[in-house]
Short mmCIF file of C-alpha atoms and ligand atoms in Angstrom, two decimals:
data_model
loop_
_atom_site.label_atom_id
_atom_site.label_comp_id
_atom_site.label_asym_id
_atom_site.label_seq_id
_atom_site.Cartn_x
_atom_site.Cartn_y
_atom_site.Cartn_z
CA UNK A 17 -73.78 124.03 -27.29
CA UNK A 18 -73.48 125.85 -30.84
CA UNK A 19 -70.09 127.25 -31.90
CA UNK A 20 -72.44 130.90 -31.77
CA UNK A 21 -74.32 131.88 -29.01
CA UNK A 22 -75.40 134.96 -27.40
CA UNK A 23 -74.06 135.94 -23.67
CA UNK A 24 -76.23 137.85 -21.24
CA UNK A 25 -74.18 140.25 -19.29
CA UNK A 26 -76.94 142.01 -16.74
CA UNK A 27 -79.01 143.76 -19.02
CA UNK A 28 -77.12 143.63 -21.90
CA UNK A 29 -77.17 140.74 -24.44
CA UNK A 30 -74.02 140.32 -26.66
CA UNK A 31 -75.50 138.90 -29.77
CA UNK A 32 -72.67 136.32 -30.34
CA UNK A 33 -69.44 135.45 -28.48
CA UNK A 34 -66.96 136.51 -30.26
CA UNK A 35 -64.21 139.54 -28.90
CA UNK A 36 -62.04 141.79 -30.41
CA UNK A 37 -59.36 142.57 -27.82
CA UNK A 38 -58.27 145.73 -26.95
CA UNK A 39 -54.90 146.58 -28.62
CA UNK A 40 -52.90 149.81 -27.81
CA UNK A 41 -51.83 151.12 -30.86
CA UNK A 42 -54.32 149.60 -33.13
CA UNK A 43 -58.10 149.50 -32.33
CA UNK A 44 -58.78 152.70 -32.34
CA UNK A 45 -62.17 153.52 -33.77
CA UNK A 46 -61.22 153.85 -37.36
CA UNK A 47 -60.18 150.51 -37.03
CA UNK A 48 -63.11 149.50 -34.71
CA UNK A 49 -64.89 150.45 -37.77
CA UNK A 50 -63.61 148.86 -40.23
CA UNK A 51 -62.89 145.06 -38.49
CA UNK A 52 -67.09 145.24 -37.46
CA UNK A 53 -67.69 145.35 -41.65
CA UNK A 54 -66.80 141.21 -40.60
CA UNK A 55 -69.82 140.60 -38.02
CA UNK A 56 -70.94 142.47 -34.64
CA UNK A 57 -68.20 141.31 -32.39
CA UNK A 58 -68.18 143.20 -28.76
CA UNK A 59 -65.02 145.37 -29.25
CA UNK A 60 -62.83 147.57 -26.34
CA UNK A 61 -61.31 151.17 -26.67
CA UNK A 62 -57.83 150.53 -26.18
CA UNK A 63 -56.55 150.76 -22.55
CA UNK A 64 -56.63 154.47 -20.72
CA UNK A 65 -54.88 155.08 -18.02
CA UNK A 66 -56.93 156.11 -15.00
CA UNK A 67 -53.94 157.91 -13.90
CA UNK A 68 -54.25 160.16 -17.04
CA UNK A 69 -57.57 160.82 -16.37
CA UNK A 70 -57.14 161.77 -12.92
CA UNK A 71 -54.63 164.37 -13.85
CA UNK A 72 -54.79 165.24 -17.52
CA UNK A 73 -58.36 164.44 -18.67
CA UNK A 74 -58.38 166.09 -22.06
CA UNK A 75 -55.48 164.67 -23.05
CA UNK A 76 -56.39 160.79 -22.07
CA UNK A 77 -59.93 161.43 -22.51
CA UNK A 78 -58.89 161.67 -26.95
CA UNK A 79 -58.25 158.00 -26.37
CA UNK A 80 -61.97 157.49 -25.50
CA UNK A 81 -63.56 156.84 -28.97
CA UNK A 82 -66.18 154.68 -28.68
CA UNK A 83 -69.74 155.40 -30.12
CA UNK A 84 -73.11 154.10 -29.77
CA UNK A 85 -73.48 152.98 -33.52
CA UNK A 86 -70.81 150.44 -32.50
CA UNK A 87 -72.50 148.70 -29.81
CA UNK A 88 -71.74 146.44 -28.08
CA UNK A 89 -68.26 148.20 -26.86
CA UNK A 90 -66.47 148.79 -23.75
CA UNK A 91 -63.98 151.06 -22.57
CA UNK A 92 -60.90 149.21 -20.67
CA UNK A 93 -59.62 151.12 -18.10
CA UNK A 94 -56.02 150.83 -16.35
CA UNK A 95 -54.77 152.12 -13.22
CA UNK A 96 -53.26 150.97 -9.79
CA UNK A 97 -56.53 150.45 -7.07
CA UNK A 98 -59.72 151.20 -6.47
CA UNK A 99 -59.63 154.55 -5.64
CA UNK A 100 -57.61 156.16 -8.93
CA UNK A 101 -59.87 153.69 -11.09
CA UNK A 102 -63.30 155.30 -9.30
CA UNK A 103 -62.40 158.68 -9.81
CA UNK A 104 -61.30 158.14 -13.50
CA UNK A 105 -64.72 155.84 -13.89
CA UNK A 106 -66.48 158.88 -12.60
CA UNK A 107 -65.58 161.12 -15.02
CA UNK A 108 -65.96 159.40 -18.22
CA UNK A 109 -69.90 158.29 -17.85
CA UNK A 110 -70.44 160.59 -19.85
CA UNK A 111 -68.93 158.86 -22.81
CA UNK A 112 -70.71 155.61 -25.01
CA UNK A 113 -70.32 152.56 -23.66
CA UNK A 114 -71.90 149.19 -23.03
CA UNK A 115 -69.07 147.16 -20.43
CA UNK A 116 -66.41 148.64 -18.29
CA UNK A 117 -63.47 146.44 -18.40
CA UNK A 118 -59.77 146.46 -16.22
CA UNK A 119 -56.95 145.70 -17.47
CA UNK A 120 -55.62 143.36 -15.05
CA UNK A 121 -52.53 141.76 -17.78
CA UNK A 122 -51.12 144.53 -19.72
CA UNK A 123 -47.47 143.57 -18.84
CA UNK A 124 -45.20 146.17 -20.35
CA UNK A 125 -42.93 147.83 -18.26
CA UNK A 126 -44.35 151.37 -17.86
CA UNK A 127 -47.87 150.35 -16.66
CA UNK A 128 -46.07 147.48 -14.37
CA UNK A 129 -44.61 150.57 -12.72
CA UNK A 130 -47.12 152.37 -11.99
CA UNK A 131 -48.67 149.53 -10.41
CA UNK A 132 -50.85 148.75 -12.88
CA UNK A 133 -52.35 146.24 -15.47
CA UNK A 134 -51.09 142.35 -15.15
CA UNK A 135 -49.37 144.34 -11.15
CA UNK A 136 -52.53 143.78 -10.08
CA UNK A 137 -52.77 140.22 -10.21
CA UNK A 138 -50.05 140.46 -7.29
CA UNK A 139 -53.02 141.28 -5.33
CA UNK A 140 -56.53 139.77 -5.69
CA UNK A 141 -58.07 142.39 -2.80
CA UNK A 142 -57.48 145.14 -5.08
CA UNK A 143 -58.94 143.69 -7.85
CA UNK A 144 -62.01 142.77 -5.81
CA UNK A 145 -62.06 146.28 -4.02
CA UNK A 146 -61.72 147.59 -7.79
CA UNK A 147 -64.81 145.30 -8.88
CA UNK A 148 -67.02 146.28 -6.31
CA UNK A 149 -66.88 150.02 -6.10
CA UNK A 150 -67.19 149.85 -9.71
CA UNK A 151 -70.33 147.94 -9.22
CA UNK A 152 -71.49 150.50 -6.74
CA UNK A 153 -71.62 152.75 -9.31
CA UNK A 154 -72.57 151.32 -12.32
CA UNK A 155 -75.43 148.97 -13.84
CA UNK A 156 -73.46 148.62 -16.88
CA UNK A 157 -71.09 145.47 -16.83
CA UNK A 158 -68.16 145.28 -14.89
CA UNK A 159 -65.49 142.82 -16.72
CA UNK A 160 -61.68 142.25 -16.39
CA UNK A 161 -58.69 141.10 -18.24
CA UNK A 162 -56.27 138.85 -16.60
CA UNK A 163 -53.35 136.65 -17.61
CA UNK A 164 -52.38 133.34 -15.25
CA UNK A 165 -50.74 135.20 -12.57
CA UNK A 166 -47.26 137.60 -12.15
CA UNK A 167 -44.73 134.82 -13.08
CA UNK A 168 -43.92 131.28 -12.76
CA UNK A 169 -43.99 131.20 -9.08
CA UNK A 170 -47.36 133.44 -8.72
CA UNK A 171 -50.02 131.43 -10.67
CA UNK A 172 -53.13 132.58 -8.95
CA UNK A 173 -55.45 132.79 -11.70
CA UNK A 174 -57.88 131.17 -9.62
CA UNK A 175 -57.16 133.54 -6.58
CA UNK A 176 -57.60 136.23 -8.77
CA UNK A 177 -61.05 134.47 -10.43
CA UNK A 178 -62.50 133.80 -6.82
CA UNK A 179 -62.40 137.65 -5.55
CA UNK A 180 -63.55 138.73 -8.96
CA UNK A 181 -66.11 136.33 -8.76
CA UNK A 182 -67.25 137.67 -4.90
CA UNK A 183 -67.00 141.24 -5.85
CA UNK A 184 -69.45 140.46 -8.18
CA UNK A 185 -67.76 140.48 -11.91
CA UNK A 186 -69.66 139.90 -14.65
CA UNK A 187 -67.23 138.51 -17.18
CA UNK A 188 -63.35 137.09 -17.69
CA UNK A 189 -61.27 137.30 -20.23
CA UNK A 190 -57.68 134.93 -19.75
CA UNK A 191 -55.06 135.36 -21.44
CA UNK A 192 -53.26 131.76 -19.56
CA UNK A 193 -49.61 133.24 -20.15
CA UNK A 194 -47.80 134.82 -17.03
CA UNK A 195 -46.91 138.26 -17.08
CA UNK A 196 -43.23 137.22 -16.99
CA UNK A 197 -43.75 135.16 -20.49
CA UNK A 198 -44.98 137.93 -22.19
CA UNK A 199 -45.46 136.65 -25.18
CA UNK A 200 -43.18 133.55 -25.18
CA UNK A 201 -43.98 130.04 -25.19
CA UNK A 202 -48.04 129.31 -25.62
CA UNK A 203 -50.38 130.39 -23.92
CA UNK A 204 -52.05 127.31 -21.61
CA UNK A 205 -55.32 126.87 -22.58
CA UNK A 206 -55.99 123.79 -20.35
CA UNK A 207 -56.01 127.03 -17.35
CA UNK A 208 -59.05 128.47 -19.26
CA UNK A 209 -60.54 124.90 -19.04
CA UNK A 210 -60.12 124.73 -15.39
CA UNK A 211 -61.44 128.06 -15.09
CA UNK A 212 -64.04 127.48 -17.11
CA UNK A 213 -65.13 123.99 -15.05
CA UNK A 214 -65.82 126.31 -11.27
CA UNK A 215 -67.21 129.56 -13.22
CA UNK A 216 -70.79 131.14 -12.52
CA UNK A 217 -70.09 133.71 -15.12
CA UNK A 218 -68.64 133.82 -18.74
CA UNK A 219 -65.09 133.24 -19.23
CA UNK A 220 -63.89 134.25 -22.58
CA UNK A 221 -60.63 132.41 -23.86
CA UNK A 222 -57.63 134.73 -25.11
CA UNK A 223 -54.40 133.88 -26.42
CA UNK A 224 -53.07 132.34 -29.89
CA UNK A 225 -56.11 132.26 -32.16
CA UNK A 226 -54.95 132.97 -35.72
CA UNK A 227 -57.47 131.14 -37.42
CA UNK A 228 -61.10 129.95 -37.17
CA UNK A 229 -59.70 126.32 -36.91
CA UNK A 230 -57.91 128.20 -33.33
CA UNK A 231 -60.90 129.37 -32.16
CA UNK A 232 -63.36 126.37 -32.52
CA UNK A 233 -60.63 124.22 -31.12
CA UNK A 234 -60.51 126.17 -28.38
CA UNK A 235 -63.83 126.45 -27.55
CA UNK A 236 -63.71 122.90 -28.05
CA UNK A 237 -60.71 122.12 -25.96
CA UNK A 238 -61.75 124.70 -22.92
CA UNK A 239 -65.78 124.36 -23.15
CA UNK A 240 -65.05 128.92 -22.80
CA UNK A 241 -68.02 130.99 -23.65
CA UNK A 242 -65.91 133.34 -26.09
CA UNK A 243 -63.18 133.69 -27.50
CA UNK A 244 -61.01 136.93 -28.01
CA UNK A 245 -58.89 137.42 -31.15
CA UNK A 246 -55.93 140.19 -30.78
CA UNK A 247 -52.66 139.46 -33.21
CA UNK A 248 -54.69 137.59 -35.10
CA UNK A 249 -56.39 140.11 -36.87
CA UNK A 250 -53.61 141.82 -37.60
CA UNK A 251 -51.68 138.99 -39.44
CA UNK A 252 -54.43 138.14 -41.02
CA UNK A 253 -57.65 141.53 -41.09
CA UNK A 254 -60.31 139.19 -42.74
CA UNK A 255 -60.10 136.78 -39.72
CA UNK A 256 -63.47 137.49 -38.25
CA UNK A 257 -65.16 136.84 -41.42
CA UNK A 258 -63.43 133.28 -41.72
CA UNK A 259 -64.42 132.35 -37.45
CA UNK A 260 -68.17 133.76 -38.38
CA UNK A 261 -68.58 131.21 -41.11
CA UNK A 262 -67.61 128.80 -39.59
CA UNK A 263 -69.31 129.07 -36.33
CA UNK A 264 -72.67 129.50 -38.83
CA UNK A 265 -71.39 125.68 -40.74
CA UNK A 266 -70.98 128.07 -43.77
CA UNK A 267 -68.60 127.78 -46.30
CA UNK A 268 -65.63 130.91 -46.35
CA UNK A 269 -64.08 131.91 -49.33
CA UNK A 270 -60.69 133.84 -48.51
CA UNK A 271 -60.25 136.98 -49.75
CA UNK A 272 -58.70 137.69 -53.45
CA UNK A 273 -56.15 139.79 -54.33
CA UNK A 274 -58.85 142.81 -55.46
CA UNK A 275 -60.50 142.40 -52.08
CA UNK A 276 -57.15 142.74 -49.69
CA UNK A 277 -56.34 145.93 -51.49
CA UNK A 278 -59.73 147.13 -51.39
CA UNK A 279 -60.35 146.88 -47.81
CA UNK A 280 -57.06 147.77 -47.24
CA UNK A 281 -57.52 151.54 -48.87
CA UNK A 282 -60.92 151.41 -46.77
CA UNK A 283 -59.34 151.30 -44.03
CA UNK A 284 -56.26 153.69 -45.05
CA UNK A 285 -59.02 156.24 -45.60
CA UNK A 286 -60.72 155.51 -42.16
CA UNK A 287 -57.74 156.06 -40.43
CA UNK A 288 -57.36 159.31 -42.53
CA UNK A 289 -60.98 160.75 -42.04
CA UNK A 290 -60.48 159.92 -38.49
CA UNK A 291 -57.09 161.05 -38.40
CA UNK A 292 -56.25 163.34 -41.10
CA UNK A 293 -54.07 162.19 -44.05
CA UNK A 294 -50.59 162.36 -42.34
CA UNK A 295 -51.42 160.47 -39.39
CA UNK A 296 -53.78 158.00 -41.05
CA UNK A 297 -51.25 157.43 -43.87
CA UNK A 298 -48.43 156.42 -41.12
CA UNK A 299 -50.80 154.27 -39.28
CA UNK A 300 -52.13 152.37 -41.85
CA UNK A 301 -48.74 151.01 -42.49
CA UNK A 302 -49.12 148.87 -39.14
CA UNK A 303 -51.76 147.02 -41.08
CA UNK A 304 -50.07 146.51 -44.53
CA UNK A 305 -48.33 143.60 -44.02
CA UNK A 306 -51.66 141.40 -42.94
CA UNK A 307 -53.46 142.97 -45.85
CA UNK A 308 -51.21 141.66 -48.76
CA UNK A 309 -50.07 138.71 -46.88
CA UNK A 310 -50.25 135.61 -49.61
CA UNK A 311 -49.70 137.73 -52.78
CA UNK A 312 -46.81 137.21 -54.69
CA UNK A 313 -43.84 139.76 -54.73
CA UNK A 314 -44.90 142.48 -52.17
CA UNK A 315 -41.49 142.86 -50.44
CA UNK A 316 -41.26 145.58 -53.35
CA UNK A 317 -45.02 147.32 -52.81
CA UNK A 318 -44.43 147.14 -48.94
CA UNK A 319 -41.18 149.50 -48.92
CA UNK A 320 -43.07 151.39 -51.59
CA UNK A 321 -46.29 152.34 -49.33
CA UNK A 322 -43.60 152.61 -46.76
CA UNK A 323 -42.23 155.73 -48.08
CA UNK A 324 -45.50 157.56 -49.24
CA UNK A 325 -47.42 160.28 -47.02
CA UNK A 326 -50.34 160.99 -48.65
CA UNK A 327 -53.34 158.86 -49.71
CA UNK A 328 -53.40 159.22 -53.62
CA UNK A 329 -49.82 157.65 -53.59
CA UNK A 330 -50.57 155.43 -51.60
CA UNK A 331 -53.84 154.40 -53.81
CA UNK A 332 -51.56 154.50 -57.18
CA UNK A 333 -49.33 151.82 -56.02
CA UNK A 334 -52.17 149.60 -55.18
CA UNK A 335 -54.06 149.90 -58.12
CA UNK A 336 -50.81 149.11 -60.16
CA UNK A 337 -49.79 146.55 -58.47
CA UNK A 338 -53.13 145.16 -58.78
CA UNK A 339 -53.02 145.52 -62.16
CA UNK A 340 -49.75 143.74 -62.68
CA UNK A 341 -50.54 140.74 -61.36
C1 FMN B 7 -49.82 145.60 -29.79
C2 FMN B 7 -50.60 145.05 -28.63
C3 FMN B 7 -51.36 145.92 -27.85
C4 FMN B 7 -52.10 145.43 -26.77
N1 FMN B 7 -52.87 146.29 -26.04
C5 FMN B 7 -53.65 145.81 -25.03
C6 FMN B 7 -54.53 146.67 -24.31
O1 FMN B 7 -54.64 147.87 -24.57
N2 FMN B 7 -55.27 146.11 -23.31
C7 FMN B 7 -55.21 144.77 -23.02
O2 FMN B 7 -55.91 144.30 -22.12
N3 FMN B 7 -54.40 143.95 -23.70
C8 FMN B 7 -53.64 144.43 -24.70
N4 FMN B 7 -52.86 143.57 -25.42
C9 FMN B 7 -52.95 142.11 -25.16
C10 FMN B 7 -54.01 141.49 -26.08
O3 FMN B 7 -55.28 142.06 -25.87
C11 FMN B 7 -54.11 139.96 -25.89
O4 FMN B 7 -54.47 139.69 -24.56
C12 FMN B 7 -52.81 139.25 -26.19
O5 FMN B 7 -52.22 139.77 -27.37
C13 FMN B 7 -53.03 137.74 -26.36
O6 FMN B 7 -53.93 137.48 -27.40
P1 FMN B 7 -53.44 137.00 -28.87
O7 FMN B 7 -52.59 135.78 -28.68
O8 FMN B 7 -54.73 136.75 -29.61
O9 FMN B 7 -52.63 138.12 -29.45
C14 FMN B 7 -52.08 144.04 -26.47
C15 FMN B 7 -51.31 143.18 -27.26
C16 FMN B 7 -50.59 143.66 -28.33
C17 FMN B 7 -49.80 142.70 -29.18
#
């Protein structure tokens, strides 16, 4: 099969099969926004907590920022069973969005608690109770997230894949590292094979792609029907430009110096108009280091944008350092 194909999720038809993940912190839509200038990738909000919604709505429902112009996008929803996810599903329909995804491998410490994200791999029922009363009462896609199981000891990514499967899923995404690794070691992509080999529906690999030579050879090495990019695009932001040429046989020319900066003010100001200036000026500087990653000497411009808090001195540094090298 060709490096780029489309995947047919019930009614909806994802031109190509290539993911942004969801990334607390970072994809918001200004981001969202700026990344799909690379290709029409499906993207995710970042994760909202069900919990939130259930008690707090305005306040968790700000995290919901998905529009139709983006398309296709889903909305990844956490929480601990079937019932707190419903109720939180229920009210947010009114929102855009193509796919409703669960986290099922967020493994940091304050979802784990609440019983939550990669928790619920301890127990497949839930996730298949989750799955099917989300099916009841959607047509839209019904997807989850998973890693390879709790720890060491608890690798039941297949359990886990077999009551998704029954409850009638329409897509996974594995991430084959345990919750307990974090982000340690590598992630196992001979798991995503094996997944891959007993799956009626899509998997879509996750884990370790920083470049477009990652992603084909794990498409070759796995035979998965997508693959997911999350740190990588934030080491390196033109990274879906690089996998969509070379999926297409085309050649990719990386990005000069003029280019990174460019894109990178793009985005500061995306983050800003979405934002305002004071917030978009201290979240862009999550993103500088990929941008100017490879040009020489920017140990110096780094601490520089560092210390700015508004977007024209932000811009003047740029443009001089441009202009020095
Ligand atoms: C900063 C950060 C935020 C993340 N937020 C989410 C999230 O909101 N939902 C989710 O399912 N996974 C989240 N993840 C996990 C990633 O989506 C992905 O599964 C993981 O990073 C492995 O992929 P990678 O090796 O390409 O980074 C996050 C990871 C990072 C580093």
């Amino acid at each position: 099969m060709n490096l780029l194909h489309n995947i047919q999720l019930k009614n909806l038809t994802l031109n190509n099969n290539i993911f942004l993940a969801p990334l607390a912190g970072y994809t918001s839509y200004p981001t969202r926004k700026i990344y799909k200038m690379q290709g029409n990738f499906t993207c995710y909000s970042e994760m909202i907590s069900a919990e939130g919604l259930n008690h707090s709505f305005r306040k968790s429902a700000e995290i919901i920022d998905t529009k139709a112009h983006e398309s296709p996008v889903g909305i990844q929803l956490f929480g601990p069973n079937a019932d707190k996810i419903l109720s939180a599903f229920l009210k947010i329909r009114q929102f855009y969005f193509d796919i409703v995804d669960i986290n099922c491998g967020c493994s940091i410490k304050k979802v784990l608690k609440s019983n939550s994200g990669a928790y619920l791999l301890n127990n497949p029922d839930e996730i298949y109770r989750i799955i099917l009363r989300l099916k009841n009462e959607t047509d839209k896609p019904v997807t989850i997230k998973i890693r390879s199981g709790y720890d060491n000891c608890r690798k039941n990514y297949l359990q886990v894949h077999e009551a998704a499967v029954k409850a009638g899923v329409d897509m996974i995404t594995f991430h084959p590292r345990t919750r307990a690794m974090l982000f340690s070691g590598k992630a196992d992509w001979s798991l995503i094979k094996e997944m891959k080999k007993i799956s009626p529906v899509p998997i879509i690999g996750n884990g370790d792609i920083f470049s477009a030579d990652d992603a084909i050879r794990m498409i070759n090495e796995t035979n998965c029907d997508g693959v997911m990019i999350a740190r990588g695009i934030i080491e390196n932001p033109f990274l879906f430009d690089e996998i969509f040429a070379r999926f297409n046989s085309k050649a990719y020319n990386s990005p000069s110096a003029s280019d990174r900066v460019e894109r990178l003010l793009l985005h500061c100001k995306s983050l800003a108009d979405f934002y305002g200036e004071n917030r978009g000026i201290r979240e862009i500087k999550k993103f500088v280091k990929g941008y100017l990653k490879s040009l020489p000497d920017i140990s110096i411009i780094r601490r520089r944008l560092g210390e700015v808090n508004n977007f024209t001195d932000f811009e003047n540094i740029l443009k001089n350092f441009l202009k020095s090298l």
